[in-house]
JSON list of C-alpha atoms in Angstrom, two decimals:
[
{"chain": "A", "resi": 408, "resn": "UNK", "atom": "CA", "xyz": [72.29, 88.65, 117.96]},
{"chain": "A", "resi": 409, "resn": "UNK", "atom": "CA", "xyz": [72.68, 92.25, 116.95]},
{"chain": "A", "resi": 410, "resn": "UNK", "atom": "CA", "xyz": [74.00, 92.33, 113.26]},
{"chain": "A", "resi": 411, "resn": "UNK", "atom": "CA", "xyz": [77.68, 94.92, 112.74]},
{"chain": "A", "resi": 412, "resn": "UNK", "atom": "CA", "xyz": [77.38, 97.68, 110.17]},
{"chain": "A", "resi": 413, "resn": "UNK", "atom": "CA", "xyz": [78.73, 95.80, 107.65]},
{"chain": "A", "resi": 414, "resn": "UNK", "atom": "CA", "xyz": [76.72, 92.47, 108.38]},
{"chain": "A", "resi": 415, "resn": "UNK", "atom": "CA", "xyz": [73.67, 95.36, 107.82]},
{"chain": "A", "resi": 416, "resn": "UNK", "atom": "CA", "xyz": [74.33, 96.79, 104.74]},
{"chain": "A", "resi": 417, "resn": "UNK", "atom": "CA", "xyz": [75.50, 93.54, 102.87]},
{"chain": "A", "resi": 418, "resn": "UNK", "atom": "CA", "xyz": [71.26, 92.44, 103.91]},
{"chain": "A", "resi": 419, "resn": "UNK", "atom": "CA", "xyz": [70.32, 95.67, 102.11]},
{"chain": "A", "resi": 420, "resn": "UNK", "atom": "CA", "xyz": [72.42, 94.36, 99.18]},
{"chain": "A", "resi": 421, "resn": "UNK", "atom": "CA", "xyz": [69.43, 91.82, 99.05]},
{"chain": "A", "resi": 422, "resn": "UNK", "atom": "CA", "xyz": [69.63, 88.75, 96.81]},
{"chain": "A", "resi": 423, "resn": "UNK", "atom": "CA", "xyz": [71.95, 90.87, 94.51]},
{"chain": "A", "resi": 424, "resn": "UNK", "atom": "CA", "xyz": [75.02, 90.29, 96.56]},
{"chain": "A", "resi": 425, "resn": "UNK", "atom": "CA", "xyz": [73.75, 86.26, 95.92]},
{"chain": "A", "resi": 426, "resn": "UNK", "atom": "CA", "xyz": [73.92, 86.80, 92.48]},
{"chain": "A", "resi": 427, "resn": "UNK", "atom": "CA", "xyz": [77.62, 88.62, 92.02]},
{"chain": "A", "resi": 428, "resn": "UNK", "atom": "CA", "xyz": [78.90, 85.80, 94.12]},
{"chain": "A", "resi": 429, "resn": "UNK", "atom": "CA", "xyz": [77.45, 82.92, 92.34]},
{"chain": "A", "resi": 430, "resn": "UNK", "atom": "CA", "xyz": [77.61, 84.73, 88.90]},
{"chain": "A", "resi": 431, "resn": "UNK", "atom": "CA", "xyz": [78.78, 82.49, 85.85]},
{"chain": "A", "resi": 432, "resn": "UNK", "atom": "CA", "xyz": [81.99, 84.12, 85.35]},
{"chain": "A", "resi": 433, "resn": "UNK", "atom": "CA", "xyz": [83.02, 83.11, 88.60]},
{"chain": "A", "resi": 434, "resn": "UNK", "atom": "CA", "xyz": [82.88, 79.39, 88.07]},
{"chain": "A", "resi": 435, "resn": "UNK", "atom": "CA", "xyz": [83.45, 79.40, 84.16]},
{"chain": "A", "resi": 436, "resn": "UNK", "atom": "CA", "xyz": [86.85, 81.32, 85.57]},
{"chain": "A", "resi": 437, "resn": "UNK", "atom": "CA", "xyz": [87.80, 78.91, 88.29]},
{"chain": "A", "resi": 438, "resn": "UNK", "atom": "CA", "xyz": [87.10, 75.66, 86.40]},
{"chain": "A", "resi": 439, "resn": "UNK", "atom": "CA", "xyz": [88.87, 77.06, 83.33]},
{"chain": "A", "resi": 440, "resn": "UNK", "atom": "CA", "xyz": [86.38, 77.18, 80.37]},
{"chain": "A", "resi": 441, "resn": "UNK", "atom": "CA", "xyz": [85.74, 80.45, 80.56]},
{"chain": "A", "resi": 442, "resn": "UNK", "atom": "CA", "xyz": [85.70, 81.97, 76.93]},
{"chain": "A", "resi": 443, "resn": "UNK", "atom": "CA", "xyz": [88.83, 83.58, 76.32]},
{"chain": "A", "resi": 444, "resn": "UNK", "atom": "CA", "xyz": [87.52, 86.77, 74.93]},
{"chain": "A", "resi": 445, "resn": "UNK", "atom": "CA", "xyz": [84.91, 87.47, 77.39]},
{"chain": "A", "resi": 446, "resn": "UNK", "atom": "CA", "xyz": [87.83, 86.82, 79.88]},
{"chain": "A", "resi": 447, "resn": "UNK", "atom": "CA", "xyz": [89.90, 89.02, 77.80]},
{"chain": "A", "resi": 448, "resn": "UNK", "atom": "CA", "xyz": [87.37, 91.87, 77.42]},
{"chain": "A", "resi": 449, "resn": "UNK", "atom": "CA", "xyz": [86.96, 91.43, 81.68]},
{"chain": "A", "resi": 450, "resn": "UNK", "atom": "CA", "xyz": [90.86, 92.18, 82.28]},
{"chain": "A", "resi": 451, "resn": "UNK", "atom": "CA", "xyz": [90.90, 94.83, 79.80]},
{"chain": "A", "resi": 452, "resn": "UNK", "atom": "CA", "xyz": [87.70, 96.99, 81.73]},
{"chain": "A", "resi": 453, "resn": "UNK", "atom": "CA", "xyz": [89.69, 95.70, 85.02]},
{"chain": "A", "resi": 454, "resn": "UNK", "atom": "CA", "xyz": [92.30, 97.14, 84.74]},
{"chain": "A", "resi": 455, "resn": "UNK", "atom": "CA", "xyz": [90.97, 100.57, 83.33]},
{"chain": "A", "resi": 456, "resn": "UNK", "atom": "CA", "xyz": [90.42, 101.92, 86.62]},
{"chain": "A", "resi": 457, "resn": "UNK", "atom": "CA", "xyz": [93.07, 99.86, 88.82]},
{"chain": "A", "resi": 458, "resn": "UNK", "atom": "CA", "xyz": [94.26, 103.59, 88.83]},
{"chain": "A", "resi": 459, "resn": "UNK", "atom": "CA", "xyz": [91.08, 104.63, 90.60]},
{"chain": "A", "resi": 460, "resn": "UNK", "atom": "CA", "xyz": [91.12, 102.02, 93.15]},
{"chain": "A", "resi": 461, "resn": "UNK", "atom": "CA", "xyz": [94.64, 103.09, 93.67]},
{"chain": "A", "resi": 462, "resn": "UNK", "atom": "CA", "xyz": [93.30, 105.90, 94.61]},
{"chain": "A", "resi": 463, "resn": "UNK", "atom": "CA", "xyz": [90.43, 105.03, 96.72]},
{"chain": "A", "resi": 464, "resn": "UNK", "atom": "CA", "xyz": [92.43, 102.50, 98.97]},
{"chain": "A", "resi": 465, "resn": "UNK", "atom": "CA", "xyz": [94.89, 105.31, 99.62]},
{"chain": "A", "resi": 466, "resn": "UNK", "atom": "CA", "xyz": [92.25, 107.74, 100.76]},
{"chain": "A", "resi": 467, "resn": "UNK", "atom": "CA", "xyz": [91.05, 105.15, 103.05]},
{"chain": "A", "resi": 468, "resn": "UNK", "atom": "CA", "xyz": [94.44, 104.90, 104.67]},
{"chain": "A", "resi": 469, "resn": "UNK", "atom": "CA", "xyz": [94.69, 108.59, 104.69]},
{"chain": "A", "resi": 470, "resn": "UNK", "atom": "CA", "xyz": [91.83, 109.11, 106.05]},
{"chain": "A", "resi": 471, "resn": "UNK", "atom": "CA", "xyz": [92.25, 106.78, 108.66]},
{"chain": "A", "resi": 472, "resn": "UNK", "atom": "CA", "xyz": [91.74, 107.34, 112.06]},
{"chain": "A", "resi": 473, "resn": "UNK", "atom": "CA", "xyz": [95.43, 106.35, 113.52]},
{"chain": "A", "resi": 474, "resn": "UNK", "atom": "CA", "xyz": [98.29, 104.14, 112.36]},
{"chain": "A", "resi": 475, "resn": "UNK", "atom": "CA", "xyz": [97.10, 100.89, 113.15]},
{"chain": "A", "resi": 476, "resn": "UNK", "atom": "CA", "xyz": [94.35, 101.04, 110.92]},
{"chain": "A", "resi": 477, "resn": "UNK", "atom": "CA", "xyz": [96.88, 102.50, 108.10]},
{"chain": "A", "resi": 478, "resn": "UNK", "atom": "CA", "xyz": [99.33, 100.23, 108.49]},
{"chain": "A", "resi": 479, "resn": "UNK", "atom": "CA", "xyz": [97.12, 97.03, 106.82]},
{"chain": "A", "resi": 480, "resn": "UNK", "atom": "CA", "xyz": [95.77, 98.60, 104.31]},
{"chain": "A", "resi": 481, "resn": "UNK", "atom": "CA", "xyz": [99.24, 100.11, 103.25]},
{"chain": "A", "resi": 482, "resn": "UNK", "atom": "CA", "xyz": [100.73, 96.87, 103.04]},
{"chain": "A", "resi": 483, "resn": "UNK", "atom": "CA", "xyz": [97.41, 95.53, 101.13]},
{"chain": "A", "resi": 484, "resn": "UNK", "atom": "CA", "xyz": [98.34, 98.56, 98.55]},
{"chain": "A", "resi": 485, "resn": "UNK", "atom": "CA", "xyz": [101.66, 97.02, 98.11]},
{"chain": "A", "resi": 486, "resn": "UNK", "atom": "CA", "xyz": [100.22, 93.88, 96.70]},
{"chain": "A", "resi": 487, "resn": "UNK", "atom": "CA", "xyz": [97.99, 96.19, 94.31]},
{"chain": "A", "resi": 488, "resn": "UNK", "atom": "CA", "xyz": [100.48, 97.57, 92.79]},
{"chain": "A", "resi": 489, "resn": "UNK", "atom": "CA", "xyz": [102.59, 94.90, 92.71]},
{"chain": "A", "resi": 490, "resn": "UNK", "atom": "CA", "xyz": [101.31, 91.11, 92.25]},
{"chain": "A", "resi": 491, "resn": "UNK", "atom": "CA", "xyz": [97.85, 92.13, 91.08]},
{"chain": "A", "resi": 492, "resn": "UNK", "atom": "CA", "xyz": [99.38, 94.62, 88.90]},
{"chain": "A", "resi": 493, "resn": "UNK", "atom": "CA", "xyz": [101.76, 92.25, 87.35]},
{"chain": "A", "resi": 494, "resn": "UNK", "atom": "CA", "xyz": [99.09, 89.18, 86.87]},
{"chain": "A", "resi": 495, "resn": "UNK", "atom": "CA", "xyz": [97.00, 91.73, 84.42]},
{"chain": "A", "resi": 496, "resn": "UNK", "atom": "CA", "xyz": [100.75, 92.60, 82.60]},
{"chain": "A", "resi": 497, "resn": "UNK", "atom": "CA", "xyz": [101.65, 89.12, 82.15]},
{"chain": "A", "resi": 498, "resn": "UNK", "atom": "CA", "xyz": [97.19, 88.33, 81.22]},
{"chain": "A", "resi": 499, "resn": "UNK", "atom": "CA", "xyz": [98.12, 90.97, 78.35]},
{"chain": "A", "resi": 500, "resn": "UNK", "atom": "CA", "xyz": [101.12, 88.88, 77.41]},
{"chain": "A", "resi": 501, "resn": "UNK", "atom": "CA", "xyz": [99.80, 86.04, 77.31]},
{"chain": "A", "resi": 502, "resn": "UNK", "atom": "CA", "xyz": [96.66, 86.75, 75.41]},
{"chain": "A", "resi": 503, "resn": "UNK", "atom": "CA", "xyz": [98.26, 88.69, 72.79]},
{"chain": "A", "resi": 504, "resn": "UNK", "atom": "CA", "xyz": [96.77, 92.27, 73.38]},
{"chain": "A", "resi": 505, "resn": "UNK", "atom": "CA", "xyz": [99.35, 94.94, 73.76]},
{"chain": "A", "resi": 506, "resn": "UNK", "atom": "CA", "xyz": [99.46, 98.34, 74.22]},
{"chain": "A", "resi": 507, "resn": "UNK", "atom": "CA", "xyz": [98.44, 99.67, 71.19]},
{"chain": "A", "resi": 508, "resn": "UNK", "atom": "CA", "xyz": [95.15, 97.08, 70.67]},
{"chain": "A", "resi": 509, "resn": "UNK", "atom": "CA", "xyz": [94.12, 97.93, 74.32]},
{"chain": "A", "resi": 510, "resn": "UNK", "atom": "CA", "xyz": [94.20, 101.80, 73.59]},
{"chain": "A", "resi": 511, "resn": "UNK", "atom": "CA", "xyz": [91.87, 101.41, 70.27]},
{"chain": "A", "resi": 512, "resn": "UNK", "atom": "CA", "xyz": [88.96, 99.74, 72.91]},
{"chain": "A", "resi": 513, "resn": "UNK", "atom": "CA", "xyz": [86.98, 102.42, 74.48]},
{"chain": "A", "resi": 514, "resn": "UNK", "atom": "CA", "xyz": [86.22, 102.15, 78.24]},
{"chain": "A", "resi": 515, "resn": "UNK", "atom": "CA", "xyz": [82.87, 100.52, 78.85]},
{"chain": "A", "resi": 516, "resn": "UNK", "atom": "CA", "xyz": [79.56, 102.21, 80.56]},
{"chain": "A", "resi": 517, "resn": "UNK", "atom": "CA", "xyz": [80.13, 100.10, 83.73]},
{"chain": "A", "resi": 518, "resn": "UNK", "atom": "CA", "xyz": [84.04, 100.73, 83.94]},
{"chain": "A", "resi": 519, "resn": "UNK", "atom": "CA", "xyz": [83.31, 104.36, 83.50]},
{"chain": "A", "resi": 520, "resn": "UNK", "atom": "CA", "xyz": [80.79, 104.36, 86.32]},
{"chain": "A", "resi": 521, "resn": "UNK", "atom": "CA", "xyz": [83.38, 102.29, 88.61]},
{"chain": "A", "resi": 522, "resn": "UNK", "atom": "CA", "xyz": [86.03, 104.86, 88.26]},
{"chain": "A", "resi": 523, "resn": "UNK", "atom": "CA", "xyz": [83.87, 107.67, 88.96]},
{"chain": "A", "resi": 524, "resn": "UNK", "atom": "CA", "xyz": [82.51, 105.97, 92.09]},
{"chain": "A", "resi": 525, "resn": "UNK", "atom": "CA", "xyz": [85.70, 105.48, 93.25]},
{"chain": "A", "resi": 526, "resn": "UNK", "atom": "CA", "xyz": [87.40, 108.90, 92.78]},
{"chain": "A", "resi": 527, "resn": "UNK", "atom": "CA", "xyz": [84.04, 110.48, 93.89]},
{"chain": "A", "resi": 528, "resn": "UNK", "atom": "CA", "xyz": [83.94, 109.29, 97.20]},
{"chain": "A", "resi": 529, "resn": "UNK", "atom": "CA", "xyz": [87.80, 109.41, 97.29]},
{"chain": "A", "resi": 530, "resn": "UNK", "atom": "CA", "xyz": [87.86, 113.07, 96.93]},
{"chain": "A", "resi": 531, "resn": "UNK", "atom": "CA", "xyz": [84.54, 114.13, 98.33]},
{"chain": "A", "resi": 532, "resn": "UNK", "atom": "CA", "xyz": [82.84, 111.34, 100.39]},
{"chain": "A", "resi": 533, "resn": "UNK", "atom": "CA", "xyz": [83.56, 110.67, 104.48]},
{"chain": "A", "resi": 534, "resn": "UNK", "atom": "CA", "xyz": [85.71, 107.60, 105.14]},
{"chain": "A", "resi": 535, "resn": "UNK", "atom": "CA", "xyz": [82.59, 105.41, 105.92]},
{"chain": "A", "resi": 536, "resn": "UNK", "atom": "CA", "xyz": [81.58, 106.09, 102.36]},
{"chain": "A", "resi": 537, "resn": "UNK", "atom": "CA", "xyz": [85.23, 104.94, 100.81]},
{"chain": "A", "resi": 538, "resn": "UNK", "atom": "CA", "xyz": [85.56, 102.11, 103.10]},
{"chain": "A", "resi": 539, "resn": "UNK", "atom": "CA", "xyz": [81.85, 100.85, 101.92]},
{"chain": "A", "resi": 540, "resn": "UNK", "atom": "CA", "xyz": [82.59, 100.68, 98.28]},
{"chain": "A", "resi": 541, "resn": "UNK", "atom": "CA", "xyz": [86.05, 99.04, 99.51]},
{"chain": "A", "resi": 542, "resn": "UNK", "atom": "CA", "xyz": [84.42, 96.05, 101.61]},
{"chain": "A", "resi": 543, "resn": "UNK", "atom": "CA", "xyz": [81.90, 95.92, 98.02]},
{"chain": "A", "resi": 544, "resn": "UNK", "atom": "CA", "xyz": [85.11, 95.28, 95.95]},
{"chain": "A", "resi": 545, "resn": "UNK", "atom": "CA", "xyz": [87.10, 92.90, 98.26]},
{"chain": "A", "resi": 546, "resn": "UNK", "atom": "CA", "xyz": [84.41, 91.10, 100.50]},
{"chain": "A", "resi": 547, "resn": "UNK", "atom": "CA", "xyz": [82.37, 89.92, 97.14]},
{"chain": "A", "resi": 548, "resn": "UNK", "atom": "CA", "xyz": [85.60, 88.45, 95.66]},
{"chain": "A", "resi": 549, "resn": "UNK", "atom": "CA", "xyz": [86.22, 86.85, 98.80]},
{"chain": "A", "resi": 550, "resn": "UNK", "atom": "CA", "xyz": [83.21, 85.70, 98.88]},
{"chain": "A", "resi": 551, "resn": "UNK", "atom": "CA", "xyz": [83.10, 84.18, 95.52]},
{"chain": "A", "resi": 552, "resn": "UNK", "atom": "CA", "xyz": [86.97, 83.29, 95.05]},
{"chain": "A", "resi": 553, "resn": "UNK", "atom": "CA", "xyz": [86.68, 80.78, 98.35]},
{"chain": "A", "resi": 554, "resn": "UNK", "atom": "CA", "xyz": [83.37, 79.70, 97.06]},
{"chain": "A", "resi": 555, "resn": "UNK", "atom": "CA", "xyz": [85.09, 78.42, 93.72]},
{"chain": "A", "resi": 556, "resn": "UNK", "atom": "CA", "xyz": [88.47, 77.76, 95.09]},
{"chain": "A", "resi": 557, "resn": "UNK", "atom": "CA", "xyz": [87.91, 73.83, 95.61]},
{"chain": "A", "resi": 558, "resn": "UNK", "atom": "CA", "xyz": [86.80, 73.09, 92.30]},
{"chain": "A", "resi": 559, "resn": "UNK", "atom": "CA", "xyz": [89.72, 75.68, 90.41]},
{"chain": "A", "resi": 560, "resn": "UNK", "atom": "CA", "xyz": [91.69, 74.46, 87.56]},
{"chain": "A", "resi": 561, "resn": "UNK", "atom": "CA", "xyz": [95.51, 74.76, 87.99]},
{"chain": "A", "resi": 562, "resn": "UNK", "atom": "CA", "xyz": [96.58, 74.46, 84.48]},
{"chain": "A", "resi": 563, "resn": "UNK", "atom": "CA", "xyz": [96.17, 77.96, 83.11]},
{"chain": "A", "resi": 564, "resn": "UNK", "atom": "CA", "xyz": [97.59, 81.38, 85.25]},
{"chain": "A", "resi": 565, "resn": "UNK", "atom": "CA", "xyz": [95.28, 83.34, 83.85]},
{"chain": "A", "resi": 566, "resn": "UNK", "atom": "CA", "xyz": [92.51, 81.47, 85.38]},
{"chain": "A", "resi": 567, "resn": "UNK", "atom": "CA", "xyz": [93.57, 80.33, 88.48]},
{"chain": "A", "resi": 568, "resn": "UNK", "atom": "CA", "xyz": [95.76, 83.27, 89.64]},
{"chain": "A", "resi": 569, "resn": "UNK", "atom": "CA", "xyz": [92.46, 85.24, 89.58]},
{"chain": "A", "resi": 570, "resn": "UNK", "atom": "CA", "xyz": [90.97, 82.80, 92.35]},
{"chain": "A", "resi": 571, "resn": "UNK", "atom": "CA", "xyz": [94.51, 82.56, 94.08]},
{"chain": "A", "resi": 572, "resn": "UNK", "atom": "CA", "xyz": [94.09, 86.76, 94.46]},
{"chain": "A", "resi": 573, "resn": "UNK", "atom": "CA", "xyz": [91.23, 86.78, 96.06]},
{"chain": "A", "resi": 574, "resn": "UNK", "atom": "CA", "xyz": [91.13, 83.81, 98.17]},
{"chain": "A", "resi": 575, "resn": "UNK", "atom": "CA", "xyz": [93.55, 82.38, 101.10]},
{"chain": "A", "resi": 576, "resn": "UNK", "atom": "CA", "xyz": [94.33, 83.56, 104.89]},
{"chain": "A", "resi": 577, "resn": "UNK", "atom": "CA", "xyz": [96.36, 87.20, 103.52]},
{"chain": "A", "resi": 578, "resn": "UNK", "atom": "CA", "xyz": [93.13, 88.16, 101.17]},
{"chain": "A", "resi": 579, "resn": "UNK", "atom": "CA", "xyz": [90.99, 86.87, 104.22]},
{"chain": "A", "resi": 580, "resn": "UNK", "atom": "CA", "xyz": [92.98, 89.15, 107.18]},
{"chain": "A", "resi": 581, "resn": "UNK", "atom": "CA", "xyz": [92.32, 91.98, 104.23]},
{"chain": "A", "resi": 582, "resn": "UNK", "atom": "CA", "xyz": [88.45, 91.44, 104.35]},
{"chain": "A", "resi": 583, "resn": "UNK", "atom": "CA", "xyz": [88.49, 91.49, 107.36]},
{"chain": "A", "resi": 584, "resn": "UNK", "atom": "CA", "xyz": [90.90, 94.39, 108.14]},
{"chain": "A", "resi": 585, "resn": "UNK", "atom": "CA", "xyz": [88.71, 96.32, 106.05]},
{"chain": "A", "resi": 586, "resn": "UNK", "atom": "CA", "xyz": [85.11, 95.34, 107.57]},
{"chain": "A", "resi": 587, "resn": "UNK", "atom": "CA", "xyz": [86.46, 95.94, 110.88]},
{"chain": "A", "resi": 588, "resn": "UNK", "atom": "CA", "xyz": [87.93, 99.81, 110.12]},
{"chain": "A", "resi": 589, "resn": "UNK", "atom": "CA", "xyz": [83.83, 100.04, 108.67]},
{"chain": "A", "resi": 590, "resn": "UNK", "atom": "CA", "xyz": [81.95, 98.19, 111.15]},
{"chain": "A", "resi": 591, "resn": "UNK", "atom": "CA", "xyz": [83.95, 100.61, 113.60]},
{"chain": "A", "resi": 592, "resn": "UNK", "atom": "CA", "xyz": [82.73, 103.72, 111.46]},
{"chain": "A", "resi": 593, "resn": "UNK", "atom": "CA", "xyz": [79.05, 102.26, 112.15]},
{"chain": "A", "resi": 594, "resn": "UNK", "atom": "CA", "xyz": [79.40, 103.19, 115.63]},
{"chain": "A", "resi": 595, "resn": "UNK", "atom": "CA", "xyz": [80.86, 106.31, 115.43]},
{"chain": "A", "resi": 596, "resn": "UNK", "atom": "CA", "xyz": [78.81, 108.09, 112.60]},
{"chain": "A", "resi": 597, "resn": "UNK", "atom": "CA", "xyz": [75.14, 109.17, 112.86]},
{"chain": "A", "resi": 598, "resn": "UNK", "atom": "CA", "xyz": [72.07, 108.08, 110.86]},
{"chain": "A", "resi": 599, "resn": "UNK", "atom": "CA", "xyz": [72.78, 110.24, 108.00]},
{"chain": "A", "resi": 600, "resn": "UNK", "atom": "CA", "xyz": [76.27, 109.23, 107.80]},
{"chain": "A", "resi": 601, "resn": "UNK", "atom": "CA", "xyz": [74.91, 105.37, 107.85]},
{"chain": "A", "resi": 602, "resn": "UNK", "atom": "CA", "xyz": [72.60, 106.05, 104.65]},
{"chain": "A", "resi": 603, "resn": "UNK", "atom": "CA", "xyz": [75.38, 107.75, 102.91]},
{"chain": "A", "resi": 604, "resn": "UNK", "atom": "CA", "xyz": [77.50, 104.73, 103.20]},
{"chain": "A", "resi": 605, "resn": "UNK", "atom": "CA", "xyz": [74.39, 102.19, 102.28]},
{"chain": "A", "resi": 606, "resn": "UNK", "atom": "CA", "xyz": [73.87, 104.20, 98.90]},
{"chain": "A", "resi": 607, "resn": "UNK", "atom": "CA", "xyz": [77.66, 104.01, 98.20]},
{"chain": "A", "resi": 608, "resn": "UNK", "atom": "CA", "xyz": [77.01, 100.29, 99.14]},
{"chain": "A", "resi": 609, "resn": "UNK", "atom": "CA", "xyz": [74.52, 99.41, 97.20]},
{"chain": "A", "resi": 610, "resn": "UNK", "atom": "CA", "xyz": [75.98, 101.33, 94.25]},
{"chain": "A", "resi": 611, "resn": "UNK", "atom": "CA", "xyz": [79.22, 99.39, 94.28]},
{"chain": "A", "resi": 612, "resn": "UNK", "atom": "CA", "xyz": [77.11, 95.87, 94.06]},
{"chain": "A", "resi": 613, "resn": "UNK", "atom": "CA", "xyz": [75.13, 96.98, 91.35]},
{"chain": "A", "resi": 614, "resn": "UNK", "atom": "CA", "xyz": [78.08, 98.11, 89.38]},
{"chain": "A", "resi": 615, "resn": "UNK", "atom": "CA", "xyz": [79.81, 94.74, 90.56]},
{"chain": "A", "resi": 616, "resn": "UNK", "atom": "CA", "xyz": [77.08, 92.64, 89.28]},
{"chain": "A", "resi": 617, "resn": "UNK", "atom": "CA", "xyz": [76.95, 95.30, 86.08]},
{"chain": "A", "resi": 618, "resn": "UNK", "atom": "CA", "xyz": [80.51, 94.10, 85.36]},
{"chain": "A", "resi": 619, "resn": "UNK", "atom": "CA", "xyz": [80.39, 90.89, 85.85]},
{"chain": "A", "resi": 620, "resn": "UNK", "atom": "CA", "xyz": [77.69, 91.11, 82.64]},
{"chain": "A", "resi": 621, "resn": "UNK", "atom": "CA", "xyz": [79.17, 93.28, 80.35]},
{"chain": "A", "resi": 622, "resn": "UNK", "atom": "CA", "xyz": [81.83, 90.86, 79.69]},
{"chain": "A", "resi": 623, "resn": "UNK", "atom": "CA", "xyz": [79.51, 88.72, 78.23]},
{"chain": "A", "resi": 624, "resn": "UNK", "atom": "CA", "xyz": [77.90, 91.23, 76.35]},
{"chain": "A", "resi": 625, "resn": "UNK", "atom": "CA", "xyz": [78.26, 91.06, 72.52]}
]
């Protein structure tokens, strides 16, 4: 059976794609025992460059190739800058780490690099190349937040709400909004265009896997 684009580049990923989806934070985060500053130090880099994916998921839709495949993604950016954007407000809250403490903590290597990723294909890459750092970001966390769904905690929002996000029939439909607009791209883009959108692949997984560490780092 002949593989779709996206099918394609998630083999390239390789056994790295295996490890972001089965990474400890993942299940340390849905059974709620996660540490609560490496979780803390995690939703402070998130959050750095919400701004960026802000960004990137609008240049998708803009550069979209008619209104049906807008239309998804604009209500998807809806719940970005709403629900998602609230659960990281009310994280903050919760954890005791306003404004002014979040401002003295520099942005890490790996958030740095996931911003510029994002605004550099957002501003100067093809839409094959946006939408394949987009399927990185959402179809990994789909992957994993399903994976630990069954065994996720419900006493503690901060923990569980994560999981909720990225899991469930609407975050599902989004996945697969979102392969479909780039499996489509796969057939009408040329071998050059292809490789372009494997590197920006392949970049997005390592930095996914890259971020998934640094919160543990001391």
């Amino acid at each position: 059976m002949t593989k779709t684009f996206t099918e394609e580049l998630r083999a390239a990923a390789g056994d790295q794609w295996d490890r972001v989806i089965n990474h400890r934070f993942t299940t340390e985060l849905a059974r709620g025992d996660i540490d609560r500053n490496v979780l803390k130090k995690y939703l402070i880099q998130d959050h750095r460059f919400l701004d960026a994916f802000v960004v990137l998921l609008a240049s998708a839709i803009a550069k979209a190739r008619d209104l049906d495949d807008r239309i998804p993604g604009c209500q998807f950016l809806g719940l970005i800058t709403g629900k998602e954007n609230t659960y990281f407000e009310r994280c903050f809250v919760e954890l005791g780490c306003g404004k002014e403490e979040r401002a003295k903590i520099p942005d890490e290597d790996v958030t740095k690099g996931f911003a510029n990723l994002m605004k550099d294909v957002s501003y100067e890459g093809t839409l094959g190349e946006i939408l394949s750092v987009l399927v990185v970001a959402e179809w990994s966390y789909q992957s994993w937040g399903e994976k630990v769904l069954p065994i996720t905690n419900r006493d503690d929002f901060l923990t569980y709400e994560w999981v909720d996000l990225h899991s469930g029939d609407y975050f599902r439909d989004v996945v697969s909004y979102l392969r479909g607009l780039l499996d489509k791209e796969g057939t009408l883009i040329d071998d050059e265009g292809k490789e372009k959108c494997k590197a920006a692949f392949l970049r997005a997984i390592q930095l996914e896997e890259d971020f998934f560490e640094m919160a543990y780092a001391t």
